[in-house]
Amino acid sequence: MDESFSNLPTSYLLGSVPAVVSEEKTPSSQEDGDEQQSTNNWKGVFSISSYTQYFNVDTDVVLNRLISSLYPISGDFFSKIDANPDLYGLVWISTTLVFAIASLGNCATYLMHRRSDHSTSWTFDVSYLNVAACSIYGYVLIVPLAYYFLLQYLGSNASLIRFWCLWGYSLFIFILSSFLLVIPFEFLRWTIILLGGGASASFVALNLRSYINESEITIVVISAFVLQMGLAIFIKMWFFA
């Protein structure tokens, strides 16, 4: 046979079958795959389309969850939202609360001004809206996020969407309380805000306790109660002083 033909690779000869090369998954390629999957997960966190499913909720469901937030001692809120947690309540309730405490806070200061001082004119304080937006949105987004990372660190199976849903509905009672805080009697105002804050704090703490179900992290539940009461006192002191 001619030497030129004998030097041809067998893969080019008619009827020859190319050898199958088995590709072993090296540790580096596996790490690259995990890295790619992690990157895709983080892209999902910052993608708006990832959250659209949490706004697909009926009015009856939202009303039922609003009513549940007014009965804090049941502690079964997570079981009600387990199949379909929503972020609609978080956005709607926090936005309504921002405008409620900003406008009603100005109305309360006007009524107190009319009672105490008739010589000077009263002006609408626009800064109330800025403070309300920063404090309410910051609280309802950052606090659940902090508890999510904390419980993940402690080994608990936490869900950020469910935490946002819980804290969002916990603010509903403050909307109702803000209308009563317009009444220009300081003792009555403090009574209203402490009752409302206590109900909201109990709603968060009791549901959080039933969710994590671990006795060794009771401090987490207590801190959630204290933070919620701190928000109530902040609303009273800043907007209805």
Coordinates of C-alpha atoms in Angstrom, one line a residue:
M1 CA 0.0 0.0 0.0
D2 CA 1.1 3.5 -0.8
E3 CA 2.7 5.2 2.2
S4 CA 0.7 8.3 1.7
F5 CA -2.6 6.4 2.3
S6 CA -1.3 4.6 5.3
N7 CA -0.6 7.8 7.0
L8 CA -4.2 9.1 6.8
P9 CA -6.1 9.2 10.1
T10 CA -8.6 6.3 10.4
S11 CA -11.4 8.7 11.1
Y12 CA -11.2 9.9 7.4
L13 CA -11.4 6.4 5.9
L14 CA -14.7 5.3 4.4
G15 CA -16.7 3.1 6.8
S16 CA -14.5 3.9 9.8
V17 CA -16.2 4.8 13.1
P18 CA -14.7 7.6 15.1
A19 CA -13.7 6.8 18.6
V20 CA -15.9 7.9 21.4
V21 CA -14.0 10.1 23.8
S22 CA -15.4 10.0 27.3
E23 CA -15.4 13.4 28.9
E24 CA -14.9 13.2 32.5
K25 CA -16.3 16.0 34.7
T26 CA -13.3 17.5 36.4
P27 CA -13.6 19.3 39.7
S28 CA -12.9 22.6 37.9
S29 CA -15.8 22.1 35.4
Q30 CA -18.1 21.1 38.2
E31 CA -17.2 24.3 40.1
D32 CA -17.8 26.3 37.0
G33 CA -21.3 24.8 36.7
D34 CA -22.1 25.5 40.3
E35 CA -20.8 29.0 39.8
Q36 CA -23.0 29.5 36.7
Q37 CA -26.0 28.2 38.6
S38 CA -25.3 30.5 41.5
T39 CA -25.0 33.4 39.1
N40 CA -28.3 32.6 37.5
N41 CA -30.0 32.4 41.0
W42 CA -28.7 35.9 41.9
K43 CA -29.9 37.2 38.5
G44 CA -33.3 35.9 39.4
V45 CA -33.3 37.9 42.6
F46 CA -32.8 41.2 40.7
S47 CA -35.2 40.3 37.9
I48 CA -38.7 41.8 38.0
S49 CA -40.2 38.9 36.2
S50 CA -39.2 36.6 39.1
Y51 CA -41.6 38.5 41.4
T52 CA -44.7 38.8 39.1
Q53 CA -46.1 35.5 40.4
Y54 CA -46.3 37.0 43.9
F55 CA -48.7 39.8 42.7
N56 CA -51.2 37.3 41.3
V57 CA -53.6 37.2 44.2
D58 CA -57.3 37.6 44.5
T59 CA -59.0 40.4 46.5
D60 CA -60.7 37.8 48.7
V61 CA -57.4 36.3 49.6
V62 CA -55.9 39.8 50.5
L63 CA -58.9 40.6 52.7
N64 CA -58.7 37.3 54.5
R65 CA -55.0 38.0 55.2
L66 CA -55.8 41.6 56.3
I67 CA -58.3 40.2 58.8
S68 CA -55.8 37.6 60.0
S69 CA -53.3 40.4 60.8
L70 CA -55.8 41.9 63.3
Y71 CA -56.0 38.6 65.2
P72 CA -52.4 38.1 66.3
I73 CA -52.9 35.3 68.9
S74 CA -53.8 32.6 66.3
G75 CA -50.2 32.4 65.0
D76 CA -51.3 30.5 61.8
F77 CA -50.5 33.2 59.2
F78 CA -47.7 31.2 57.6
S79 CA -50.0 28.2 57.1
K80 CA -52.5 30.5 55.3
I81 CA -49.9 31.9 52.9
D82 CA -47.9 28.7 52.4
A83 CA -49.4 27.8 49.1
N84 CA -49.4 31.4 47.7
P85 CA -47.3 34.0 49.5
D86 CA -47.8 37.5 48.0
L87 CA -46.0 40.8 47.8
Y88 CA -49.1 42.7 46.8
G89 CA -49.9 43.3 50.5
L90 CA -46.4 44.4 51.2
V91 CA -46.4 47.1 48.5
W92 CA -50.0 48.2 48.9
I93 CA -50.0 48.4 52.7
S94 CA -46.6 50.1 53.1
T95 CA -47.5 52.7 50.4
T96 CA -50.9 53.4 52.0
L97 CA -49.2 53.7 55.4
V98 CA -46.7 56.2 54.1
F99 CA -49.3 58.6 52.8
A100 CA -51.6 58.0 55.8
I101 CA -49.1 58.9 58.5
A102 CA -47.7 61.8 56.4
S103 CA -51.1 63.4 55.7
L104 CA -52.8 62.5 59.0
G105 CA -49.7 63.6 61.0
N106 CA -50.0 67.0 59.4
C107 CA -53.7 67.0 60.2
A108 CA -52.9 66.1 63.8
T109 CA -50.4 68.9 64.2
Y110 CA -52.9 71.4 62.7
L111 CA -55.5 70.4 65.3
M112 CA -53.0 70.7 68.1
H113 CA -51.9 74.0 66.8
R114 CA -55.5 75.3 66.7
R115 CA -55.9 74.2 70.4
S116 CA -52.7 75.8 71.7
D117 CA -51.7 78.7 69.5
H118 CA -53.9 81.0 67.5
S119 CA -51.4 83.8 66.9
T120 CA -49.1 82.0 64.4
S121 CA -50.1 80.5 61.1
W122 CA -49.8 76.8 60.4
T123 CA -48.0 75.3 57.4
F124 CA -48.0 71.8 55.8
D125 CA -44.8 70.0 56.6
V126 CA -43.7 68.2 53.4
S127 CA -40.8 66.5 55.1
Y128 CA -43.3 64.2 56.8
L129 CA -43.7 62.4 53.5
N130 CA -39.9 62.0 53.0
V131 CA -39.4 60.6 56.5
A132 CA -42.4 58.3 56.2
A133 CA -41.3 56.9 52.9
C134 CA -37.7 56.3 54.1
S135 CA -38.7 54.8 57.4
I136 CA -41.6 52.6 56.4
Y137 CA -40.1 51.2 53.1
G138 CA -36.7 50.8 54.8
Y139 CA -38.1 49.0 57.7
V140 CA -40.4 46.6 55.8
L141 CA -37.7 45.7 53.3
I142 CA -34.5 45.6 55.5
V143 CA -35.8 44.0 58.7
P144 CA -37.3 40.8 57.1
L145 CA -34.1 40.6 55.0
A146 CA -31.9 40.8 58.1
Y147 CA -34.0 38.0 59.8
Y148 CA -33.8 35.9 56.7
F149 CA -30.0 36.0 56.7
L150 CA -29.9 35.5 60.5
L151 CA -32.0 32.4 60.4
Q152 CA -30.2 31.0 57.5
Y153 CA -27.0 31.5 59.4
L154 CA -28.5 29.7 62.4
G155 CA -29.5 26.8 60.2
S156 CA -33.3 27.4 60.0
N157 CA -35.1 27.0 56.7
A158 CA -36.3 30.6 56.2
S159 CA -38.2 32.0 53.3
L160 CA -37.6 35.7 52.4
I161 CA -40.8 36.0 50.4
R162 CA -42.9 34.7 53.4
F163 CA -41.0 37.1 55.7
W164 CA -41.8 40.1 53.5
C165 CA -45.4 39.0 53.3
L166 CA -45.6 38.6 57.1
W167 CA -44.1 42.0 57.9
G168 CA -46.1 43.7 55.1
Y169 CA -49.4 42.6 56.6
S170 CA -48.3 43.4 60.1
L171 CA -48.3 47.1 59.2
F172 CA -52.1 47.1 58.3
I173 CA -53.1 47.9 61.9
F174 CA -51.0 51.0 61.8
I175 CA -53.1 52.4 59.0
L176 CA -56.2 52.0 61.1
S177 CA -54.5 53.5 64.2
S178 CA -53.3 56.5 62.3
F179 CA -56.8 57.7 61.7
L180 CA -57.5 57.5 65.4
L181 CA -54.2 59.3 66.3
V182 CA -55.7 62.5 64.8
I183 CA -57.7 62.9 68.0
P184 CA -56.0 65.8 69.9
F185 CA -55.7 64.0 73.3
E186 CA -52.3 62.8 74.2
F187 CA -53.3 60.1 76.6
L188 CA -55.7 58.6 74.1
R189 CA -53.0 58.8 71.4
W190 CA -50.5 56.9 73.4
T191 CA -53.2 54.3 74.4
I192 CA -54.0 53.8 70.7
I193 CA -50.5 53.5 69.4
L194 CA -49.4 51.1 72.2
L195 CA -52.4 48.8 71.6
G196 CA -51.9 48.9 67.9
G197 CA -48.1 48.3 68.2
G198 CA -48.7 45.5 70.7
A199 CA -51.1 43.8 68.3
S200 CA -48.7 44.2 65.4
A201 CA -45.7 43.0 67.4
S202 CA -47.6 40.0 68.7
F203 CA -48.7 39.1 65.2
V204 CA -45.0 39.1 64.0
A205 CA -43.5 37.4 67.0
L206 CA -46.1 34.6 67.4
N207 CA -46.1 33.7 63.7
L208 CA -42.3 33.8 63.7
R209 CA -42.2 31.5 66.7
S210 CA -44.5 29.0 65.0
Y211 CA -42.5 29.2 61.8
I212 CA -39.0 28.6 63.2
N213 CA -40.2 26.3 66.0
E214 CA -36.8 26.2 67.8
S215 CA -36.6 27.1 71.4
E216 CA -32.9 28.0 71.3
I217 CA -33.5 31.1 69.2
T218 CA -36.2 32.7 71.4
I219 CA -34.1 35.9 71.3
V220 CA -35.0 36.2 67.6
V221 CA -38.7 36.3 68.4
I222 CA -38.2 38.8 71.3
S223 CA -36.1 41.1 69.1
A224 CA -38.8 41.0 66.4
F225 CA -41.4 42.1 69.0
V226 CA -39.2 44.9 70.3
L227 CA -38.5 46.2 66.8
Q228 CA -42.2 46.3 65.9
M229 CA -43.0 48.2 69.1
G230 CA -40.1 50.5 68.3
L231 CA -41.7 51.3 64.9
A232 CA -45.0 52.1 66.6
I233 CA -43.4 54.5 69.1
F234 CA -41.4 56.1 66.2
I235 CA -44.7 56.7 64.3
K236 CA -46.2 58.3 67.4
M237 CA -43.2 60.5 68.3
W238 CA -42.4 61.7 64.9
F239 CA -45.7 62.2 63.1
F240 CA -48.2 62.6 66.0
A241 CA -46.1 64.4 68.7

